[in-house]
Amino acid sequence: MKTVFKVQNLRCHGCAKTISNRLKRIHGVLGVQVTPEADEISITHNNNSTLNAAIYKLSKMGYPLETATNSFGKKANALVSCAKGRSSGLVDMLYHVQKQKQGV
């Protein structure tokens, strides 16, 4: 099954990277596509319980559904998730640059 929905607090590709990585860890999630420009997430999943787990995880990360309450805590969590997504990309890039310098 494929479900597409809108979430709140989705700002950039750092957010998208974190969301994608975290949701793919849920058993039964077969695919994730995040479109920050549209505040949209598409999840391919096995069943409704997998979808509910993904929605719960999104809310805990700070990305509640468009129709849900968006508290200050959720907004703060989204900023942290965004920063993690951005910094992990930077860490990966620095790692590969260092390896290239070492000739590995």
PDB file of N, CA and C in Angstrom:
ATOM      1  N   MET A   1       0.832  -1.173   0.000  1.00  0.00           N
ATOM      2  CA  MET A   1       0.000   0.000   0.000  1.00  0.00           C
ATOM      3  C   MET A   1       0.883   1.245   0.000  1.00  0.00           C
ATOM      4  N   LYS A   2       0.342   2.287  -0.594  1.00  0.00           N
ATOM      5  CA  LYS A   2       1.057   3.558  -0.611  1.00  0.00           C
ATOM      6  C   LYS A   2       0.123   4.631  -0.054  1.00  0.00           C
ATOM      7  N   THR A   3       0.644   5.418   0.881  1.00  0.00           N
ATOM      8  CA  THR A   3      -0.124   6.495   1.492  1.00  0.00           C
ATOM      9  C   THR A   3       0.678   7.786   1.391  1.00  0.00           C
ATOM     10  N   VAL A   4       0.008   8.848   0.977  1.00  0.00           N
ATOM     11  CA  VAL A   4       0.616  10.163   0.869  1.00  0.00           C
ATOM     12  C   VAL A   4      -0.130  11.106   1.803  1.00  0.00           C
ATOM     13  N   PHE A   5       0.612  11.874   2.592  1.00  0.00           N
ATOM     14  CA  PHE A   5      -0.024  12.836   3.495  1.00  0.00           C
ATOM     15  C   PHE A   5       0.883  14.023   3.720  1.00  0.00           C
ATOM     16  N   LYS A   6       0.314  15.097   4.235  1.00  0.00           N
ATOM     17  CA  LYS A   6       1.062  16.324   4.535  1.00  0.00           C
ATOM     18  C   LYS A   6       1.369  16.373   6.022  1.00  0.00           C
ATOM     19  N   VAL A   7       2.562  16.912   6.331  1.00  0.00           N
ATOM     20  CA  VAL A   7       2.980  17.069   7.722  1.00  0.00           C
ATOM     21  C   VAL A   7       3.372  18.532   7.966  1.00  0.00           C
ATOM     22  N   GLN A   8       3.515  18.862   9.228  1.00  0.00           N
ATOM     23  CA  GLN A   8       3.928  20.200   9.631  1.00  0.00           C
ATOM     24  C   GLN A   8       5.429  20.208   9.942  1.00  0.00           C
ATOM     25  N   ASN A   9       6.029  21.376   9.924  1.00  0.00           N
ATOM     26  CA  ASN A   9       7.426  21.614  10.324  1.00  0.00           C
ATOM     27  C   ASN A   9       8.467  21.045   9.369  1.00  0.00           C
ATOM     28  N   LEU A  10       8.079  20.617   8.207  1.00  0.00           N
ATOM     29  CA  LEU A  10       9.006  20.067   7.219  1.00  0.00           C
ATOM     30  C   LEU A  10       9.624  21.235   6.464  1.00  0.00           C
ATOM     31  N   ARG A  11      10.914  21.465   6.660  1.00  0.00           N
ATOM     32  CA  ARG A  11      11.544  22.681   6.151  1.00  0.00           C
ATOM     33  C   ARG A  11      12.520  22.465   4.994  1.00  0.00           C
ATOM     34  N   CYS A  12      13.268  21.381   5.028  1.00  0.00           N
ATOM     35  CA  CYS A  12      14.377  21.288   4.068  1.00  0.00           C
ATOM     36  C   CYS A  12      14.757  19.829   3.817  1.00  0.00           C
ATOM     37  N   HIS A  13      15.830  19.659   3.067  1.00  0.00           N
ATOM     38  CA  HIS A  13      16.296  18.315   2.746  1.00  0.00           C
ATOM     39  C   HIS A  13      16.985  17.645   3.937  1.00  0.00           C
ATOM     40  N   GLY A  14      17.434  18.442   4.912  1.00  0.00           N
ATOM     41  CA  GLY A  14      17.951  17.855   6.161  1.00  0.00           C
ATOM     42  C   GLY A  14      16.832  17.137   6.889  1.00  0.00           C
ATOM     43  N   CYS A  15      15.672  17.787   6.954  1.00  0.00           N
ATOM     44  CA  CYS A  15      14.485  17.157   7.554  1.00  0.00           C
ATOM     45  C   CYS A  15      14.135  15.887   6.774  1.00  0.00           C
ATOM     46  N   ALA A  16      14.120  16.014   5.454  1.00  0.00           N
ATOM     47  CA  ALA A  16      13.734  14.890   4.602  1.00  0.00           C
ATOM     48  C   ALA A  16      14.655  13.694   4.808  1.00  0.00           C
ATOM     49  N   LYS A  17      15.941  13.953   4.928  1.00  0.00           N
ATOM     50  CA  LYS A  17      16.914  12.867   5.114  1.00  0.00           C
ATOM     51  C   LYS A  17      16.675  12.146   6.442  1.00  0.00           C
ATOM     52  N   THR A  18      16.471  12.922   7.507  1.00  0.00           N
ATOM     53  CA  THR A  18      16.227  12.315   8.814  1.00  0.00           C
ATOM     54  C   THR A  18      14.938  11.509   8.805  1.00  0.00           C
ATOM     55  N   ILE A  19      13.881  12.083   8.242  1.00  0.00           N
ATOM     56  CA  ILE A  19      12.589  11.389   8.181  1.00  0.00           C
ATOM     57  C   ILE A  19      12.731  10.081   7.412  1.00  0.00           C
ATOM     58  N   SER A  20      13.328  10.144   6.262  1.00  0.00           N
ATOM     59  CA  SER A  20      13.486   8.951   5.435  1.00  0.00           C
ATOM     60  C   SER A  20      14.276   7.862   6.164  1.00  0.00           C
ATOM     61  N   ASN A  21      15.403   8.251   6.750  1.00  0.00           N
ATOM     62  CA  ASN A  21      16.233   7.272   7.472  1.00  0.00           C
ATOM     63  C   ASN A  21      15.498   6.634   8.645  1.00  0.00           C
ATOM     64  N   ARG A  22      14.778   7.434   9.413  1.00  0.00           N
ATOM     65  CA  ARG A  22      14.091   6.924  10.602  1.00  0.00           C
ATOM     66  C   ARG A  22      12.895   6.041  10.237  1.00  0.00           C
ATOM     67  N   LEU A  23      12.128   6.445   9.223  1.00  0.00           N
ATOM     68  CA  LEU A  23      10.948   5.655   8.865  1.00  0.00           C
ATOM     69  C   LEU A  23      11.328   4.327   8.219  1.00  0.00           C
ATOM     70  N   LYS A  24      12.423   4.301   7.491  1.00  0.00           N
ATOM     71  CA  LYS A  24      12.856   3.053   6.851  1.00  0.00           C
ATOM     72  C   LYS A  24      13.245   1.984   7.869  1.00  0.00           C
ATOM     73  N   ARG A  25      13.502   2.387   9.116  1.00  0.00           N
ATOM     74  CA  ARG A  25      13.835   1.426  10.172  1.00  0.00           C
ATOM     75  C   ARG A  25      12.612   0.693  10.713  1.00  0.00           C
ATOM     76  N   ILE A  26      11.429   1.180  10.407  1.00  0.00           N
ATOM     77  CA  ILE A  26      10.201   0.568  10.910  1.00  0.00           C
ATOM     78  C   ILE A  26       9.893  -0.683  10.095  1.00  0.00           C
ATOM     79  N   HIS A  27       9.699  -1.793  10.797  1.00  0.00           N
ATOM     80  CA  HIS A  27       9.372  -3.060  10.132  1.00  0.00           C
ATOM     81  C   HIS A  27       8.073  -2.896   9.336  1.00  0.00           C
ATOM     82  N   GLY A  28       8.117  -3.212   8.073  1.00  0.00           N
ATOM     83  CA  GLY A  28       6.932  -3.116   7.222  1.00  0.00           C
ATOM     84  C   GLY A  28       6.914  -1.885   6.334  1.00  0.00           C
ATOM     85  N   VAL A  29       7.827  -0.939   6.565  1.00  0.00           N
ATOM     86  CA  VAL A  29       7.947   0.216   5.679  1.00  0.00           C
ATOM     87  C   VAL A  29       8.830  -0.215   4.510  1.00  0.00           C
ATOM     88  N   LEU A  30       8.275  -0.154   3.322  1.00  0.00           N
ATOM     89  CA  LEU A  30       8.980  -0.626   2.134  1.00  0.00           C
ATOM     90  C   LEU A  30       9.642   0.500   1.350  1.00  0.00           C
ATOM     91  N   GLY A  31       9.148   1.720   1.556  1.00  0.00           N
ATOM     92  CA  GLY A  31       9.728   2.856   0.858  1.00  0.00           C
ATOM     93  C   GLY A  31       9.228   4.164   1.434  1.00  0.00           C
ATOM     94  N   VAL A  32      10.053   5.194   1.327  1.00  0.00           N
ATOM     95  CA  VAL A  32       9.703   6.523   1.832  1.00  0.00           C
ATOM     96  C   VAL A  32      10.171   7.559   0.823  1.00  0.00           C
ATOM     97  N   GLN A  33       9.289   8.491   0.510  1.00  0.00           N
ATOM     98  CA  GLN A  33       9.655   9.611  -0.347  1.00  0.00           C
ATOM     99  C   GLN A  33       9.179  10.882   0.349  1.00  0.00           C
ATOM    100  N   VAL A  34      10.090  11.823   0.548  1.00  0.00           N
ATOM    101  CA  VAL A  34       9.782  13.065   1.251  1.00  0.00           C
ATOM    102  C   VAL A  34       9.966  14.232   0.286  1.00  0.00           C
ATOM    103  N   THR A  35       8.958  15.093   0.207  1.00  0.00           N
ATOM    104  CA  THR A  35       9.007  16.268  -0.658  1.00  0.00           C
ATOM    105  C   THR A  35       8.833  17.517   0.207  1.00  0.00           C
ATOM    106  N   PRO A  36       9.957  18.114   0.652  1.00  0.00           N
ATOM    107  CA  PRO A  36       9.863  19.276   1.544  1.00  0.00           C
ATOM    108  C   PRO A  36       9.100  20.454   0.947  1.00  0.00           C
ATOM    109  N   GLU A  37       9.242  20.670  -0.343  1.00  0.00           N
ATOM    110  CA  GLU A  37       8.581  21.812  -0.990  1.00  0.00           C
ATOM    111  C   GLU A  37       7.060  21.740  -0.877  1.00  0.00           C
ATOM    112  N   ALA A  38       6.521  20.540  -0.761  1.00  0.00           N
ATOM    113  CA  ALA A  38       5.066  20.350  -0.671  1.00  0.00           C
ATOM    114  C   ALA A  38       4.622  19.903   0.720  1.00  0.00           C
ATOM    115  N   ASP A  39       5.558  19.807   1.663  1.00  0.00           N
ATOM    116  CA  ASP A  39       5.256  19.297   3.019  1.00  0.00           C
ATOM    117  C   ASP A  39       4.626  17.907   2.956  1.00  0.00           C
ATOM    118  N   GLU A  40       5.089  17.093   2.004  1.00  0.00           N
ATOM    119  CA  GLU A  40       4.468  15.799   1.737  1.00  0.00           C
ATOM    120  C   GLU A  40       5.408  14.631   1.987  1.00  0.00           C
ATOM    121  N   ILE A  41       4.808  13.558   2.507  1.00  0.00           N
ATOM    122  CA  ILE A  41       5.537  12.311   2.707  1.00  0.00           C
ATOM    123  C   ILE A  41       4.716  11.192   2.087  1.00  0.00           C
ATOM    124  N   SER A  42       5.380  10.344   1.342  1.00  0.00           N
ATOM    125  CA  SER A  42       4.754   9.175   0.741  1.00  0.00           C
ATOM    126  C   SER A  42       5.414   7.939   1.350  1.00  0.00           C
ATOM    127  N   ILE A  43       4.603   7.057   1.894  1.00  0.00           N
ATOM    128  CA  ILE A  43       5.121   5.846   2.524  1.00  0.00           C
ATOM    129  C   ILE A  43       4.495   4.628   1.847  1.00  0.00           C
ATOM    130  N   THR A  44       5.343   3.718   1.418  1.00  0.00           N
ATOM    131  CA  THR A  44       4.881   2.422   0.927  1.00  0.00           C
ATOM    132  C   THR A  44       5.046   1.455   2.090  1.00  0.00           C
ATOM    133  N   HIS A  45       3.948   0.779   2.460  1.00  0.00           N
ATOM    134  CA  HIS A  45       3.926  -0.021   3.685  1.00  0.00           C
ATOM    135  C   HIS A  45       3.101  -1.289   3.506  1.00  0.00           C
ATOM    136  N   ASN A  46       3.313  -2.214   4.444  1.00  0.00           N
ATOM    137  CA  ASN A  46       2.620  -3.508   4.394  1.00  0.00           C
ATOM    138  C   ASN A  46       1.165  -3.429   4.822  1.00  0.00           C
ATOM    139  N   ASN A  47       0.891  -2.678   5.892  1.00  0.00           N
ATOM    140  CA  ASN A  47      -0.466  -2.661   6.447  1.00  0.00           C
ATOM    141  C   ASN A  47      -0.700  -1.381   7.254  1.00  0.00           C
ATOM    142  N   ASN A  48      -1.923  -1.251   7.789  1.00  0.00           N
ATOM    143  CA  ASN A  48      -2.282  -0.038   8.526  1.00  0.00           C
ATOM    144  C   ASN A  48      -1.529   0.107   9.837  1.00  0.00           C
ATOM    145  N   SER A  49      -1.166  -0.990  10.480  1.00  0.00           N
ATOM    146  CA  SER A  49      -0.421  -0.858  11.736  1.00  0.00           C
ATOM    147  C   SER A  49       0.977  -0.293  11.469  1.00  0.00           C
ATOM    148  N   THR A  50       1.566  -0.637  10.342  1.00  0.00           N
ATOM    149  CA  THR A  50       2.854  -0.058   9.949  1.00  0.00           C
ATOM    150  C   THR A  50       2.693   1.435   9.678  1.00  0.00           C
ATOM    151  N   LEU A  51       1.622   1.802   9.000  1.00  0.00           N
ATOM    152  CA  LEU A  51       1.350   3.209   8.729  1.00  0.00           C
ATOM    153  C   LEU A  51       1.163   3.978  10.039  1.00  0.00           C
ATOM    154  N   ASN A  52       0.403   3.413  10.968  1.00  0.00           N
ATOM    155  CA  ASN A  52       0.185   4.067  12.260  1.00  0.00           C
ATOM    156  C   ASN A  52       1.496   4.238  13.025  1.00  0.00           C
ATOM    157  N   ALA A  53       2.373   3.245  12.942  1.00  0.00           N
ATOM    158  CA  ALA A  53       3.682   3.345  13.597  1.00  0.00           C
ATOM    159  C   ALA A  53       4.505   4.474  12.969  1.00  0.00           C
ATOM    160  N   ALA A  54       4.428   4.615  11.665  1.00  0.00           N
ATOM    161  CA  ALA A  54       5.165   5.673  10.968  1.00  0.00           C
ATOM    162  C   ALA A  54       4.627   7.057  11.352  1.00  0.00           C
ATOM    163  N   ILE A  55       3.316   7.188  11.418  1.00  0.00           N
ATOM    164  CA  ILE A  55       2.705   8.462  11.797  1.00  0.00           C
ATOM    165  C   ILE A  55       3.070   8.816  13.235  1.00  0.00           C
ATOM    166  N   TYR A  56       3.072   7.833  14.117  1.00  0.00           N
ATOM    167  CA  TYR A  56       3.460   8.054  15.511  1.00  0.00           C
ATOM    168  C   TYR A  56       4.924   8.506  15.586  1.00  0.00           C
ATOM    169  N   LYS A  57       5.801   7.830  14.843  1.00  0.00           N
ATOM    170  CA  LYS A  57       7.225   8.177  14.823  1.00  0.00           C
ATOM    171  C   LYS A  57       7.418   9.602  14.292  1.00  0.00           C
ATOM    172  N   LEU A  58       6.708   9.956  13.224  1.00  0.00           N
ATOM    173  CA  LEU A  58       6.803  11.311  12.676  1.00  0.00           C
ATOM    174  C   LEU A  58       6.423  12.357  13.709  1.00  0.00           C
ATOM    175  N   SER A  59       5.341  12.108  14.431  1.00  0.00           N
ATOM    176  CA  SER A  59       4.892  13.046  15.449  1.00  0.00           C
ATOM    177  C   SER A  59       5.934  13.204  16.554  1.00  0.00           C
ATOM    178  N   LYS A  60       6.519  12.092  16.990  1.00  0.00           N
ATOM    179  CA  LYS A  60       7.551  12.136  18.030  1.00  0.00           C
ATOM    180  C   LYS A  60       8.793  12.891  17.550  1.00  0.00           C
ATOM    181  N   MET A  61       9.092  12.803  16.251  1.00  0.00           N
ATOM    182  CA  MET A  61      10.245  13.498  15.680  1.00  0.00           C
ATOM    183  C   MET A  61       9.973  14.983  15.480  1.00  0.00           C
ATOM    184  N   GLY A  62       8.701  15.391  15.589  1.00  0.00           N
ATOM    185  CA  GLY A  62       8.347  16.796  15.413  1.00  0.00           C
ATOM    186  C   GLY A  62       7.643  17.117  14.113  1.00  0.00           C
ATOM    187  N   TYR A  63       7.158  16.091  13.421  1.00  0.00           N
ATOM    188  CA  TYR A  63       6.475  16.279  12.149  1.00  0.00           C
ATOM    189  C   TYR A  63       5.061  15.695  12.224  1.00  0.00           C
ATOM    190  N   PRO A  64       4.163  16.352  12.985  1.00  0.00           N
ATOM    191  CA  PRO A  64       2.802  15.828  13.089  1.00  0.00           C
ATOM    192  C   PRO A  64       2.045  16.001  11.768  1.00  0.00           C
ATOM    193  N   LEU A  65       0.988  15.232  11.595  1.00  0.00           N
ATOM    194  CA  LEU A  65       0.159  15.384  10.408  1.00  0.00           C
ATOM    195  C   LEU A  65      -0.378  16.809  10.332  1.00  0.00           C
ATOM    196  N   GLU A  66      -0.711  17.223   9.146  1.00  0.00           N
ATOM    197  CA  GLU A  66      -1.204  18.581   8.903  1.00  0.00           C
ATOM    198  C   GLU A  66      -2.410  18.917   9.786  1.00  0.00           C
ATOM    199  N   THR A  67      -3.230  17.933  10.090  1.00  0.00           N
ATOM    200  CA  THR A  67      -4.453  18.155  10.860  1.00  0.00           C
ATOM    201  C   THR A  67      -4.255  18.031  12.369  1.00  0.00           C
ATOM    202  N   ALA A  68      -3.053  17.670  12.820  1.00  0.00           N
ATOM    203  CA  ALA A  68      -2.792  17.447  14.246  1.00  0.00           C
ATOM    204  C   ALA A  68      -2.325  18.730  14.930  1.00  0.00           C
ATOM    205  N   THR A  69      -2.351  18.708  16.256  1.00  0.00           N
ATOM    206  CA  THR A  69      -1.851  19.829  17.043  1.00  0.00           C
ATOM    207  C   THR A  69      -0.337  19.936  16.873  1.00  0.00           C
ATOM    208  N   ASN A  70       0.135  21.159  16.703  1.00  0.00           N
ATOM    209  CA  ASN A  70       1.563  21.398  16.493  1.00  0.00           C
ATOM    210  C   ASN A  70       2.095  22.210  17.674  1.00  0.00           C
ATOM    211  N   SER A  71       2.507  21.534  18.715  1.00  0.00           N
ATOM    212  CA  SER A  71       2.966  22.197  19.933  1.00  0.00           C
ATOM    213  C   SER A  71       4.382  22.752  19.773  1.00  0.00           C
ATOM    214  N   PHE A  72       4.783  23.581  20.718  1.00  0.00           N
ATOM    215  CA  PHE A  72       6.143  24.120  20.735  1.00  0.00           C
ATOM    216  C   PHE A  72       7.159  22.982  20.803  1.00  0.00           C
ATOM    217  N   GLY A  73       6.861  21.946  21.599  1.00  0.00           N
ATOM    218  CA  GLY A  73       7.763  20.797  21.726  1.00  0.00           C
ATOM    219  C   GLY A  73       7.980  20.088  20.405  1.00  0.00           C
ATOM    220  N   LYS A  74       6.912  19.939  19.621  1.00  0.00           N
ATOM    221  CA  LYS A  74       7.042  19.281  18.315  1.00  0.00           C
ATOM    222  C   LYS A  74       7.887  20.135  17.367  1.00  0.00           C
ATOM    223  N   LYS A  75       7.687  21.448  17.430  1.00  0.00           N
ATOM    224  CA  LYS A  75       8.491  22.341  16.588  1.00  0.00           C
ATOM    225  C   LYS A  75       9.971  22.246  16.963  1.00  0.00           C
ATOM    226  N   ALA A  76      10.252  22.179  18.261  1.00  0.00           N
ATOM    227  CA  ALA A  76      11.645  22.051  18.724  1.00  0.00           C
ATOM    228  C   ALA A  76      12.243  20.722  18.272  1.00  0.00           C
ATOM    229  N   ASN A  77      11.472  19.637  18.395  1.00  0.00           N
ATOM    230  CA  ASN A  77      11.943  18.323  17.946  1.00  0.00           C
ATOM    231  C   ASN A  77      12.248  18.331  16.456  1.00  0.00           C
ATOM    232  N   ALA A  78      11.428  19.030  15.678  1.00  0.00           N
ATOM    233  CA  ALA A  78      11.652  19.101  14.234  1.00  0.00           C
ATOM    234  C   ALA A  78      12.971  19.809  13.933  1.00  0.00           C
ATOM    235  N   LEU A  79      13.276  20.872  14.679  1.00  0.00           N
ATOM    236  CA  LEU A  79      14.544  21.570  14.468  1.00  0.00           C
ATOM    237  C   LEU A  79      15.737  20.670  14.763  1.00  0.00           C
ATOM    238  N   VAL A  80      15.626  19.865  15.810  1.00  0.00           N
ATOM    239  CA  VAL A  80      16.704  18.926  16.152  1.00  0.00           C
ATOM    240  C   VAL A  80      16.846  17.878  15.049  1.00  0.00           C
ATOM    241  N   SER A  81      15.712  17.333  14.585  1.00  0.00           N
ATOM    242  CA  SER A  81      15.749  16.332  13.504  1.00  0.00           C
ATOM    243  C   SER A  81      16.358  16.915  12.244  1.00  0.00           C
ATOM    244  N   CYS A  82      16.010  18.151  11.949  1.00  0.00           N
ATOM    245  CA  CYS A  82      16.554  18.837  10.773  1.00  0.00           C
ATOM    246  C   CYS A  82      18.066  18.972  10.890  1.00  0.00           C
ATOM    247  N   ALA A  83      18.521  19.420  12.055  1.00  0.00           N
ATOM    248  CA  ALA A  83      19.962  19.595  12.273  1.00  0.00           C
ATOM    249  C   ALA A  83      20.707  18.277  12.138  1.00  0.00           C
ATOM    250  N   LYS A  84      20.115  17.198  12.642  1.00  0.00           N
ATOM    251  CA  LYS A  84      20.752  15.883  12.518  1.00  0.00           C
ATOM    252  C   LYS A  84      20.885  15.496  11.049  1.00  0.00           C
ATOM    253  N   GLY A  85      19.852  15.733  10.272  1.00  0.00           N
ATOM    254  CA  GLY A  85      19.897  15.400   8.845  1.00  0.00           C
ATOM    255  C   GLY A  85      20.946  16.196   8.109  1.00  0.00           C
ATOM    256  N   ARG A  86      21.041  17.469   8.443  1.00  0.00           N
ATOM    257  CA  ARG A  86      22.038  18.313   7.794  1.00  0.00           C
ATOM    258  C   ARG A  86      23.442  17.947   8.219  1.00  0.00           C
ATOM    259  N   SER A  87      23.642  17.716   9.517  1.00  0.00           N
ATOM    260  CA  SER A  87      24.995  17.438  10.007  1.00  0.00           C
ATOM    261  C   SER A  87      25.485  16.070   9.568  1.00  0.00           C
ATOM    262  N   SER A  88      24.587  15.089   9.457  1.00  0.00           N
ATOM    263  CA  SER A  88      25.041  13.767   9.029  1.00  0.00           C
ATOM    264  C   SER A  88      25.546  13.820   7.595  1.00  0.00           C
ATOM    265  N   GLY A  89      24.947  14.657   6.771  1.00  0.00           N
ATOM    266  CA  GLY A  89      25.443  14.830   5.412  1.00  0.00           C
ATOM    267  C   GLY A  89      26.815  15.476   5.404  1.00  0.00           C
ATOM    268  N   LEU A  90      27.029  16.427   6.288  1.00  0.00           N
ATOM    269  CA  LEU A  90      28.319  17.093   6.396  1.00  0.00           C
ATOM    270  C   LEU A  90      29.384  16.130   6.906  1.00  0.00           C
ATOM    271  N   VAL A  91      29.030  15.322   7.909  1.00  0.00           N
ATOM    272  CA  VAL A  91      29.972  14.340   8.454  1.00  0.00           C
ATOM    273  C   VAL A  91      30.368  13.338   7.380  1.00  0.00           C
ATOM    274  N   ASP A  92      29.393  12.853   6.605  1.00  0.00           N
ATOM    275  CA  ASP A  92      29.689  11.921   5.512  1.00  0.00           C
ATOM    276  C   ASP A  92      30.633  12.555   4.499  1.00  0.00           C
ATOM    277  N   MET A  93      30.367  13.800   4.136  1.00  0.00           N
ATOM    278  CA  MET A  93      31.199  14.481   3.158  1.00  0.00           C
ATOM    279  C   MET A  93      32.632  14.632   3.682  1.00  0.00           C
ATOM    280  N   LEU A  94      32.778  15.065   4.933  1.00  0.00           N
ATOM    281  CA  LEU A  94      34.109  15.226   5.514  1.00  0.00           C
ATOM    282  C   LEU A  94      34.855  13.898   5.590  1.00  0.00           C
ATOM    283  N   TYR A  95      34.153  12.839   5.902  1.00  0.00           N
ATOM    284  CA  TYR A  95      34.756  11.506   5.959  1.00  0.00           C
ATOM    285  C   TYR A  95      35.331  11.125   4.593  1.00  0.00           C
ATOM    286  N   HIS A  96      34.546  11.326   3.542  1.00  0.00           N
ATOM    287  CA  HIS A  96      35.001  10.947   2.200  1.00  0.00           C
ATOM    288  C   HIS A  96      36.143  11.840   1.719  1.00  0.00           C
ATOM    289  N   VAL A  97      36.127  13.117   2.072  1.00  0.00           N
ATOM    290  CA  VAL A  97      37.227  14.011   1.721  1.00  0.00           C
ATOM    291  C   VAL A  97      38.508  13.543   2.396  1.00  0.00           C
ATOM    292  N   GLN A  98      38.396  13.182   3.674  1.00  0.00           N
ATOM    293  CA  GLN A  98      39.572  12.700   4.417  1.00  0.00           C
ATOM    294  C   GLN A  98      40.122  11.412   3.790  1.00  0.00           C
ATOM    295  N   LYS A  99      39.237  10.507   3.410  1.00  0.00           N
ATOM    296  CA  LYS A  99      39.672   9.260   2.774  1.00  0.00           C
ATOM    297  C   LYS A  99      40.370   9.534   1.444  1.00  0.00           C
ATOM    298  N   GLN A 100      39.878  10.494   0.684  1.00  0.00           N
ATOM    299  CA  GLN A 100      40.508  10.835  -0.593  1.00  0.00           C
ATOM    300  C   GLN A 100      41.911  11.407  -0.357  1.00  0.00           C
ATOM    301  N   LYS A 101      42.064  12.215   0.667  1.00  0.00           N
ATOM    302  CA  LYS A 101      43.378  12.786   0.981  1.00  0.00           C
ATOM    303  C   LYS A 101      44.362  11.700   1.370  1.00  0.00           C
ATOM    304  N   GLN A 102      43.866  10.645   2.033  1.00  0.00           N
ATOM    305  CA  GLN A 102      44.719   9.548   2.469  1.00  0.00           C
ATOM    306  C   GLN A 102      44.992   8.583   1.328  1.00  0.00           C
ATOM    307  N   GLY A 103      44.268   8.741   0.212  1.00  0.00           N
ATOM    308  CA  GLY A 103      44.474   7.859  -0.921  1.00  0.00           C
ATOM    309  C   GLY A 103      43.817   6.489  -0.744  1.00  0.00           C
ATOM    310  N   VAL A 104      42.812   6.425   0.093  1.00  0.00           N
ATOM    311  CA  VAL A 104      42.124   5.163   0.360  1.00  0.00           C
ATOM    312  C   VAL A 104      40.983   4.998  -0.598  1.00  0.00           C
TER     313      VAL A 104
END
